[in-house]
Amino acid sequence: MRRIIWVLVVVSAVAGAIALVAPGTGHADQEIYVTAIPRGYRDWRLVSVAHEEGELQDIRAILGNDVAIKAYREKKLPFPEGSIIARIAWKHVPSEENNKVFGRAQSFVPGAEPEWYLQFMVKNSKKYAATGGWGYAQFDKDGKPGPEKDMKACFPCHEAIRARDFVFTKYTP
Amino acid sequence: MRRIIWVLVVVSAVAGAIALVAPGTGHADQEIYVTAIPRGYRDWRLVSVAHEEGELQDIRAILGNDVAIKAYREKKLPFPEGSIIARIAWKHVPSEENNKVFGRAQSFVPGAEPEWYLQFMVKNSKKYAATGGWGYAQFDKDGKPGPEKDMKACFPCHEAIRARDFVFTKYTP
């Protein structure tokens, strides 16, 4: 009987662990590449939102994997190894539907994907030592990565924000 | 032996289910109230983002609990019982920091909390039969719920979007 109970405990723990680490919705973020889209990023939790005018004219969500969200919430800098921050952007377009209902032109919503729909910062201090420990990546709506020369253009701007480990976006509770 | 295997299967399934429903990060959304803030909402997944001008001048994130996200992704209407949609808003303010780095006034980020920082739609067809099966709620930054008369003002506008089960926000992939 004792042996059976022990087996039950182990099996339950394993089942629980599997469910936590890799639920069907794709929270797994063990795979870190900068030339491939980090798996499951669309299920990550929200860091913040932003709106860029000028040449960009987008509205964007910034998400973080579990490691990044934990560091953000604990105000822990530098971000730990394995942190990934995702930026999804959409064209900032008026919502005809909402404006009609409210009787006012005031509502802007996500439109089509811009040229660089997805961007990521991946923390790996050894691999990306030359760029502050972060690898940078961007992808179009078809998942095609941006050219390497564009990725080299990320760090010079992010250097201005060295005091926050090169991360512009602040966490908004 | 057969009986032991059967017990193992049941225990594993229960352990897995518990881990999925209530992980430590606070995904639990069993408690449904419209006068209390749904527990763990800040850990929910992103539905979309928006920007409201006019009187609101906010930038907002729309999140959904697991039931709502699943329905959105499967384009399932009406939303199932227990669906909760959360709307967090912040004042839409220029980012002096970003603009300085980029040398252009183009970046807008979340500022202070507006009067109604949080809003929720909670699906419970019986309880909220009078308002299309959804309960509406809003809270200020201190968690104080809005007056009931304000909640009664939600439905008349949402009625315009009856064809999408009274939900304005579309899921943006």
Tab-separated table of C-alpha atoms in Angstrom:
chain	number	residue	atom	x	y	z
A	1	MET	CA	0.000	0.000	0.000
A	2	ARG	CA	2.808	2.400	0.925
A	3	ARG	CA	4.456	1.741	-2.398
A	4	ILE	CA	1.240	2.470	-4.220
A	5	ILE	CA	0.845	5.782	-2.380
A	6	TRP	CA	4.430	6.712	-3.232
A	7	VAL	CA	3.777	5.967	-6.888
A	8	LEU	CA	0.610	8.034	-6.772
A	9	VAL	CA	2.487	10.997	-5.304
A	10	VAL	CA	5.208	10.832	-7.952
A	11	VAL	CA	2.742	10.482	-10.804
A	12	SER	CA	0.630	13.370	-9.514
A	13	ALA	CA	3.658	15.596	-9.133
A	14	VAL	CA	4.857	14.780	-12.636
A	15	ALA	CA	1.414	15.399	-14.102
A	16	GLY	CA	1.180	18.701	-12.262
A	17	ALA	CA	4.644	19.769	-13.342
A	18	ILE	CA	3.954	18.922	-16.984
A	19	ALA	CA	0.727	20.908	-16.870
A	20	LEU	CA	2.498	23.916	-15.377
A	21	VAL	CA	5.509	23.938	-17.660
A	22	ALA	CA	3.816	23.216	-20.943
A	23	PRO	CA	0.064	23.711	-21.028
A	24	GLY	CA	-1.655	23.293	-24.364
A	25	THR	CA	-1.719	27.019	-24.857
A	26	GLY	CA	2.037	27.158	-25.338
A	27	HIS	CA	3.605	28.904	-22.345
A	28	ALA	CA	6.886	27.089	-23.009
A	29	ASP	CA	9.752	29.465	-23.516
A	30	GLN	CA	12.751	27.229	-23.160
A	31	GLU	CA	13.778	27.771	-26.769
A	32	ILE	CA	15.687	30.948	-27.319
A	33	TYR	CA	16.617	32.046	-30.805
A	34	VAL	CA	16.852	35.426	-32.352
A	35	THR	CA	16.309	34.171	-35.864
A	36	ALA	CA	13.193	32.225	-34.886
A	37	ILE	CA	10.093	33.563	-33.175
A	38	PRO	CA	10.104	32.536	-29.497
A	39	ARG	CA	7.500	29.842	-29.029
A	40	GLY	CA	4.262	30.733	-27.265
A	41	TYR	CA	4.949	34.475	-27.045
A	42	ARG	CA	1.280	35.348	-27.713
A	43	ASP	CA	0.369	33.708	-24.401
A	44	TRP	CA	2.804	35.799	-22.364
A	45	ARG	CA	1.632	38.318	-19.825
A	46	LEU	CA	1.322	42.013	-20.477
A	47	VAL	CA	4.156	44.402	-19.603
A	48	SER	CA	2.595	47.534	-21.097
A	49	VAL	CA	1.153	49.212	-24.178
A	50	ALA	CA	2.280	52.165	-26.299
A	51	HIS	CA	1.397	54.256	-29.316
A	52	GLU	CA	3.996	55.470	-31.792
A	53	GLU	CA	3.286	58.310	-34.183
A	54	GLY	CA	5.748	59.726	-36.763
A	55	GLU	CA	6.847	57.169	-39.329
A	56	LEU	CA	5.499	54.256	-37.318
A	57	GLN	CA	1.797	55.140	-36.705
A	58	ASP	CA	1.268	52.017	-34.665
A	59	ILE	CA	-0.316	50.803	-31.463
A	60	ARG	CA	1.588	48.110	-29.628
A	61	ALA	CA	1.549	45.621	-26.805
A	62	ILE	CA	4.670	44.625	-24.926
A	63	LEU	CA	4.606	41.141	-23.398
A	64	GLY	CA	7.146	39.307	-21.282
A	65	ASN	CA	7.903	35.638	-20.697
A	66	ASP	CA	7.655	34.389	-17.110
A	67	VAL	CA	11.290	35.247	-16.306
A	68	ALA	CA	10.920	38.800	-17.604
A	69	ILE	CA	7.549	39.423	-15.901
A	70	LYS	CA	8.912	38.212	-12.557
A	71	ALA	CA	11.931	40.526	-12.857
A	72	TYR	CA	9.727	43.451	-13.854
A	73	ARG	CA	7.356	42.932	-10.922
A	74	GLU	CA	10.220	42.518	-8.457
A	75	LYS	CA	12.009	45.520	-9.995
A	76	LYS	CA	15.052	43.308	-10.455
A	77	LEU	CA	17.823	44.675	-12.682
A	78	PRO	CA	19.621	43.500	-14.717
A	79	PHE	CA	17.024	41.145	-16.171
A	80	PRO	CA	17.944	37.487	-15.540
A	81	GLU	CA	19.223	35.140	-18.219
A	82	GLY	CA	16.378	33.808	-20.341
A	83	SER	CA	14.258	36.943	-20.078
A	84	ILE	CA	12.416	37.657	-23.310
A	85	ILE	CA	10.444	40.788	-24.064
A	86	ALA	CA	8.088	40.760	-27.042
A	87	ARG	CA	6.658	43.728	-28.887
A	88	ILE	CA	3.641	43.207	-31.169
A	89	ALA	CA	2.590	46.199	-33.283
A	90	TRP	CA	-0.440	46.939	-35.406
A	91	LYS	CA	-1.266	49.976	-37.509
A	92	HIS	CA	-3.117	52.589	-35.413
A	93	VAL	CA	-6.420	52.986	-37.243
A	94	PRO	CA	-9.772	54.580	-36.387
A	95	SER	CA	-12.565	52.196	-35.475
A	96	GLU	CA	-15.497	53.149	-37.666
A	97	GLU	CA	-17.624	50.671	-35.767
A	98	ASN	CA	-16.905	52.132	-32.312
A	99	ASN	CA	-17.132	55.723	-33.509
A	100	LYS	CA	-20.551	55.086	-35.016
A	101	VAL	CA	-21.870	53.640	-31.760
A	102	PHE	CA	-20.457	56.443	-29.625
A	103	GLY	CA	-21.349	59.176	-32.104
A	104	ARG	CA	-17.821	60.589	-31.874
A	105	ALA	CA	-14.545	60.028	-33.750
A	106	GLN	CA	-12.442	58.982	-30.782
A	107	SER	CA	-11.626	55.298	-30.938
A	108	PHE	CA	-8.423	53.831	-32.419
A	109	VAL	CA	-7.800	50.122	-32.685
A	110	PRO	CA	-5.250	47.719	-34.193
A	111	GLY	CA	-5.285	47.580	-37.988
A	112	ALA	CA	-3.027	45.636	-40.342
A	113	GLU	CA	0.424	44.413	-39.377
A	114	PRO	CA	3.194	46.941	-40.071
A	115	GLU	CA	6.398	45.938	-41.874
A	116	TRP	CA	7.974	44.720	-38.624
A	117	TYR	CA	5.048	43.149	-36.854
A	118	LEU	CA	7.064	41.436	-34.107
A	119	GLN	CA	10.175	42.418	-32.183
A	120	PHE	CA	11.970	40.589	-29.405
A	121	MET	CA	14.768	41.217	-26.927
A	122	VAL	CA	16.339	38.006	-25.648
A	123	LYS	CA	18.653	38.059	-22.628
A	124	ASN	CA	21.757	35.901	-22.973
A	125	SER	CA	24.750	37.688	-21.495
A	126	LYS	CA	27.364	35.461	-23.115
A	127	LYS	CA	25.837	35.105	-26.546
A	128	TYR	CA	24.943	38.777	-26.883
A	129	ALA	CA	27.762	40.302	-24.818
A	130	ALA	CA	28.501	42.808	-27.584
A	131	THR	CA	25.015	44.350	-27.324
A	132	GLY	CA	24.537	44.653	-23.581
A	133	GLY	CA	23.574	41.014	-23.100
A	134	TRP	CA	20.443	41.304	-25.242
A	135	GLY	CA	19.840	39.821	-28.655
A	136	TYR	CA	17.450	41.788	-30.834
A	137	ALA	CA	15.107	40.423	-33.482
A	138	GLN	CA	12.260	41.467	-35.679
A	139	PHE	CA	9.882	39.568	-37.935
A	140	ASP	CA	7.293	40.467	-40.522
A	141	LYS	CA	3.740	39.113	-40.439
A	142	ASP	CA	4.835	36.000	-42.314
A	143	GLY	CA	7.503	35.250	-39.722
A	144	LYS	CA	10.407	36.293	-41.935
A	145	PRO	CA	13.254	37.701	-39.793
A	146	GLY	CA	14.624	41.152	-40.524
A	147	PRO	CA	18.102	41.507	-42.081
A	148	GLU	CA	21.057	41.379	-39.681
A	149	LYS	CA	22.027	44.964	-40.469
A	150	ASP	CA	18.692	46.156	-39.017
A	151	MET	CA	19.308	44.201	-35.842
A	152	LYS	CA	22.624	46.017	-35.463
A	153	ALA	CA	20.725	49.297	-35.491
A	154	CYS	CA	18.770	48.402	-32.324
A	155	PHE	CA	21.541	48.604	-29.765
A	156	PRO	CA	22.753	52.183	-30.386
A	157	CYS	CA	19.306	53.507	-29.381
A	158	HIS	CA	18.827	51.085	-26.512
A	159	GLU	CA	22.193	52.152	-25.100
A	160	ALA	CA	20.538	55.399	-24.003
A	161	ILE	CA	18.542	53.373	-21.511
A	162	ARG	CA	21.482	51.462	-20.011
A	163	ALA	CA	20.330	52.345	-16.462
A	164	ARG	CA	17.262	50.114	-16.939
A	165	ASP	CA	19.274	47.309	-18.544
A	166	PHE	CA	18.618	48.706	-22.047
A	167	VAL	CA	14.853	48.203	-21.809
A	168	PHE	CA	12.660	51.156	-22.732
A	169	THR	CA	9.282	49.766	-21.680
A	170	LYS	CA	8.326	50.150	-18.046
A	171	TYR	CA	5.890	47.739	-16.438
A	172	THR	CA	2.437	49.256	-15.949
A	173	PRO	CA	0.464	47.586	-13.147
B	1	MET	CA	-3.374	-4.056	-10.891
B	2	ARG	CA	-6.080	-2.708	-13.178
B	3	ARG	CA	-7.617	-0.907	-10.235
B	4	ILE	CA	-4.242	0.673	-9.336
B	5	ILE	CA	-3.770	1.929	-12.891
B	6	TRP	CA	-7.256	3.381	-12.865
B	7	VAL	CA	-6.507	5.190	-9.594
B	8	LEU	CA	-3.235	6.512	-11.046
B	9	VAL	CA	-5.020	7.872	-14.081
B	10	VAL	CA	-7.636	9.649	-11.985
B	11	VAL	CA	-5.071	11.124	-9.580
B	12	SER	CA	-2.867	12.336	-12.446
B	13	ALA	CA	-5.803	13.927	-14.186
B	14	VAL	CA	-6.886	15.693	-11.001
B	15	ALA	CA	-3.343	16.920	-10.300
B	16	GLY	CA	-3.027	18.184	-13.859
B	17	ALA	CA	-6.390	19.878	-13.720
B	18	ILE	CA	-5.569	21.612	-10.424
B	19	ALA	CA	-2.257	22.838	-11.816
B	20	LEU	CA	-3.968	24.201	-14.921
B	21	VAL	CA	-6.804	25.903	-13.111
B	22	ALA	CA	-4.835	27.485	-10.300
B	23	PRO	CA	-1.096	27.894	-10.880
B	24	GLY	CA	0.846	30.016	-8.425
B	25	THR	CA	0.911	32.995	-10.740
B	26	GLY	CA	-2.754	33.646	-10.035
B	27	HIS	CA	-4.616	32.525	-13.120
B	28	ALA	CA	-7.526	31.456	-10.923
B	29	ASP	CA	-10.771	32.897	-12.105
B	30	GLN	CA	-13.319	30.793	-10.344
B	31	GLU	CA	-14.602	33.740	-8.348
B	32	ILE	CA	-17.001	35.843	-10.288
B	33	TYR	CA	-18.340	39.031	-8.790
B	34	VAL	CA	-19.136	42.307	-10.379
B	35	THR	CA	-18.630	44.294	-7.195
B	36	ALA	CA	-15.195	42.781	-6.572
B	37	ILE	CA	-12.224	42.788	-8.929
B	38	PRO	CA	-11.824	39.342	-10.509
B	39	ARG	CA	-8.815	37.677	-8.964
B	40	GLY	CA	-5.638	37.370	-11.015
B	41	TYR	CA	-6.873	39.467	-13.962
B	42	ARG	CA	-3.437	41.097	-14.459
B	43	ASP	CA	-2.047	37.677	-15.397
B	44	TRP	CA	-4.629	37.074	-18.117
B	45	ARG	CA	-3.685	36.913	-21.773
B	46	LEU	CA	-3.986	39.786	-24.189
B	47	VAL	CA	-7.069	40.188	-26.360
B	48	SER	CA	-6.126	43.532	-27.901
B	49	VAL	CA	-5.159	47.156	-27.295
B	50	ALA	CA	-6.879	50.460	-28.108
B	51	HIS	CA	-6.547	54.212	-27.812
B	52	GLU	CA	-9.472	56.460	-26.957
B	53	GLU	CA	-9.387	60.191	-27.642
B	54	GLY	CA	-12.226	62.648	-26.875
B	55	GLU	CA	-13.088	62.843	-23.195
B	56	LEU	CA	-11.177	59.687	-22.364
B	57	GLN	CA	-7.627	60.341	-23.686
B	58	ASP	CA	-6.468	56.893	-22.668
B	59	ILE	CA	-4.491	53.925	-23.918
B	60	ARG	CA	-5.833	50.546	-22.902
B	61	ALA	CA	-5.208	46.839	-22.839
B	62	ILE	CA	-7.990	44.293	-23.065
B	63	LEU	CA	-7.285	40.948	-21.403
B	64	GLY	CA	-9.352	37.785	-21.187
B	65	ASN	CA	-9.515	34.924	-18.724
B	66	ASP	CA	-8.819	31.432	-20.077
B	67	VAL	CA	-12.474	30.811	-20.989
B	68	ALA	CA	-12.742	34.090	-22.896
B	69	ILE	CA	-9.395	33.705	-24.709
B	70	LYS	CA	-10.310	30.191	-25.844
B	71	ALA	CA	-13.655	31.418	-27.183
B	72	TYR	CA	-12.016	34.358	-28.951
B	73	ARG	CA	-9.395	32.140	-30.605
B	74	GLU	CA	-11.974	29.575	-31.658
B	75	LYS	CA	-14.320	32.359	-32.835
B	76	LYS	CA	-17.005	30.853	-30.611
B	77	LEU	CA	-20.107	32.963	-30.047
B	78	PRO	CA	-21.843	33.509	-27.691
B	79	PHE	CA	-19.014	33.542	-25.154
B	80	PRO	CA	-19.331	30.618	-22.710
B	81	GLU	CA	-20.414	30.989	-19.094
B	82	GLY	CA	-17.546	32.207	-16.916
B	83	SER	CA	-15.914	34.300	-19.637
B	84	ILE	CA	-14.442	37.495	-18.220
B	85	ILE	CA	-13.040	40.333	-20.280
B	86	ALA	CA	-10.922	42.947	-18.516
B	87	ARG	CA	-10.084	46.446	-19.698
B	88	ILE	CA	-7.202	48.325	-18.047
B	89	ALA	CA	-6.770	51.979	-19.044
B	90	TRP	CA	-4.053	54.533	-18.460
B	91	LYS	CA	-3.857	58.170	-19.481
B	92	HIS	CA	-2.286	58.502	-22.947
B	93	VAL	CA	0.778	60.658	-22.304
B	94	PRO	CA	3.888	61.528	-24.336
B	95	SER	CA	7.070	59.745	-23.298
B	96	GLU	CA	9.657	62.479	-22.821
B	97	GLU	CA	12.273	59.784	-22.318
B	98	ASN	CA	11.573	57.981	-25.582
B	99	ASN	CA	11.163	61.194	-27.569
B	100	LYS	CA	14.541	62.454	-26.353
B	101	VAL	CA	16.290	59.263	-27.445
B	102	PHE	CA	14.612	59.195	-30.845
B	103	GLY	CA	14.905	62.945	-31.417
B	104	ARG	CA	11.227	63.102	-32.372
B	105	ALA	CA	7.941	63.659	-30.516
B	106	GLN	CA	6.245	60.424	-31.471
B	107	SER	CA	5.988	58.122	-28.504
B	108	PHE	CA	2.963	57.824	-26.204
B	109	VAL	CA	2.900	55.588	-23.159
B	110	PRO	CA	0.644	54.850	-20.170
B	111	GLY	CA	0.447	57.661	-17.614
B	112	ALA	CA	-1.667	57.863	-14.471
B	113	GLU	CA	-4.799	55.834	-13.916
B	114	PRO	CA	-7.981	57.517	-15.199
B	115	GLU	CA	-11.101	57.777	-13.037
B	116	TRP	CA	-12.249	54.290	-14.092
B	117	TYR	CA	-8.988	52.396	-14.243
B	118	LEU	CA	-10.505	48.909	-14.551
B	119	GLN	CA	-13.577	47.593	-16.312
B	120	PHE	CA	-14.882	44.049	-16.576
B	121	MET	CA	-17.552	42.124	-18.439
B	122	VAL	CA	-18.537	38.884	-16.696
B	123	LYS	CA	-20.613	36.275	-18.508
B	124	ASN	CA	-23.358	34.701	-16.424
B	125	SER	CA	-26.480	34.231	-18.513
B	126	LYS	CA	-28.833	33.669	-15.609
B	127	LYS	CA	-27.516	36.286	-13.218
B	128	TYR	CA	-27.224	38.997	-15.863
B	129	ALA	CA	-30.091	37.954	-18.137
B	130	ALA	CA	-31.399	41.526	-18.236
B	131	THR	CA	-28.191	42.832	-19.816
B	132	GLY	CA	-27.492	40.240	-22.499
B	133	GLY	CA	-25.954	37.729	-20.090
B	134	TRP	CA	-23.072	40.011	-19.161
B	135	GLY	CA	-22.454	41.787	-15.887
B	136	TYR	CA	-20.574	45.046	-16.165
B	137	ALA	CA	-18.252	46.573	-13.585
B	138	GLN	CA	-15.743	49.343	-13.169
B	139	PHE	CA	-13.262	50.219	-10.456
B	140	ASP	CA	-11.035	53.166	-9.667
B	141	LYS	CA	-7.308	52.780	-8.955
B	142	ASP	CA	-8.046	52.081	-5.293
B	143	GLY	CA	-10.374	49.232	-6.197
B	144	LYS	CA	-13.554	51.128	-5.349
B	145	PRO	CA	-16.442	49.969	-7.584
B	146	GLY	CA	-18.370	52.487	-9.640
B	147	PRO	CA	-21.965	53.360	-8.681
B	148	GLU	CA	-24.672	51.016	-9.910
B	149	LYS	CA	-26.254	53.700	-12.081
B	150	ASP	CA	-23.029	53.841	-14.149
B	151	MET	CA	-23.118	50.097	-14.647
B	152	LYS	CA	-26.652	50.434	-16.024
B	153	ALA	CA	-25.291	52.817	-18.653
B	154	CYS	CA	-22.994	50.136	-20.141
B	155	PHE	CA	-25.579	47.907	-21.750
B	156	PRO	CA	-27.369	50.443	-23.992
B	157	CYS	CA	-24.094	51.042	-25.903
B	158	HIS	CA	-23.035	47.385	-25.927
B	159	GLU	CA	-26.433	46.476	-27.409
B	160	ALA	CA	-25.222	47.938	-30.701
B	161	ILE	CA	-22.767	45.060	-30.923
B	162	ARG	CA	-25.274	42.285	-30.188
B	163	ALA	CA	-24.034	40.311	-33.228
B	164	ARG	CA	-20.705	39.737	-31.467
B	165	ASP	CA	-22.367	38.878	-28.140
B	166	PHE	CA	-22.171	42.533	-27.007
B	167	VAL	CA	-18.358	42.599	-27.052
B	168	PHE	CA	-16.705	45.506	-28.867
B	169	THR	CA	-13.096	44.350	-28.737
B	170	LYS	CA	-11.955	41.969	-31.446
B	171	TYR	CA	-9.060	39.600	-30.817
B	172	THR	CA	-5.874	40.712	-32.552
B	173	PRO	CA	-3.462	37.823	-33.198
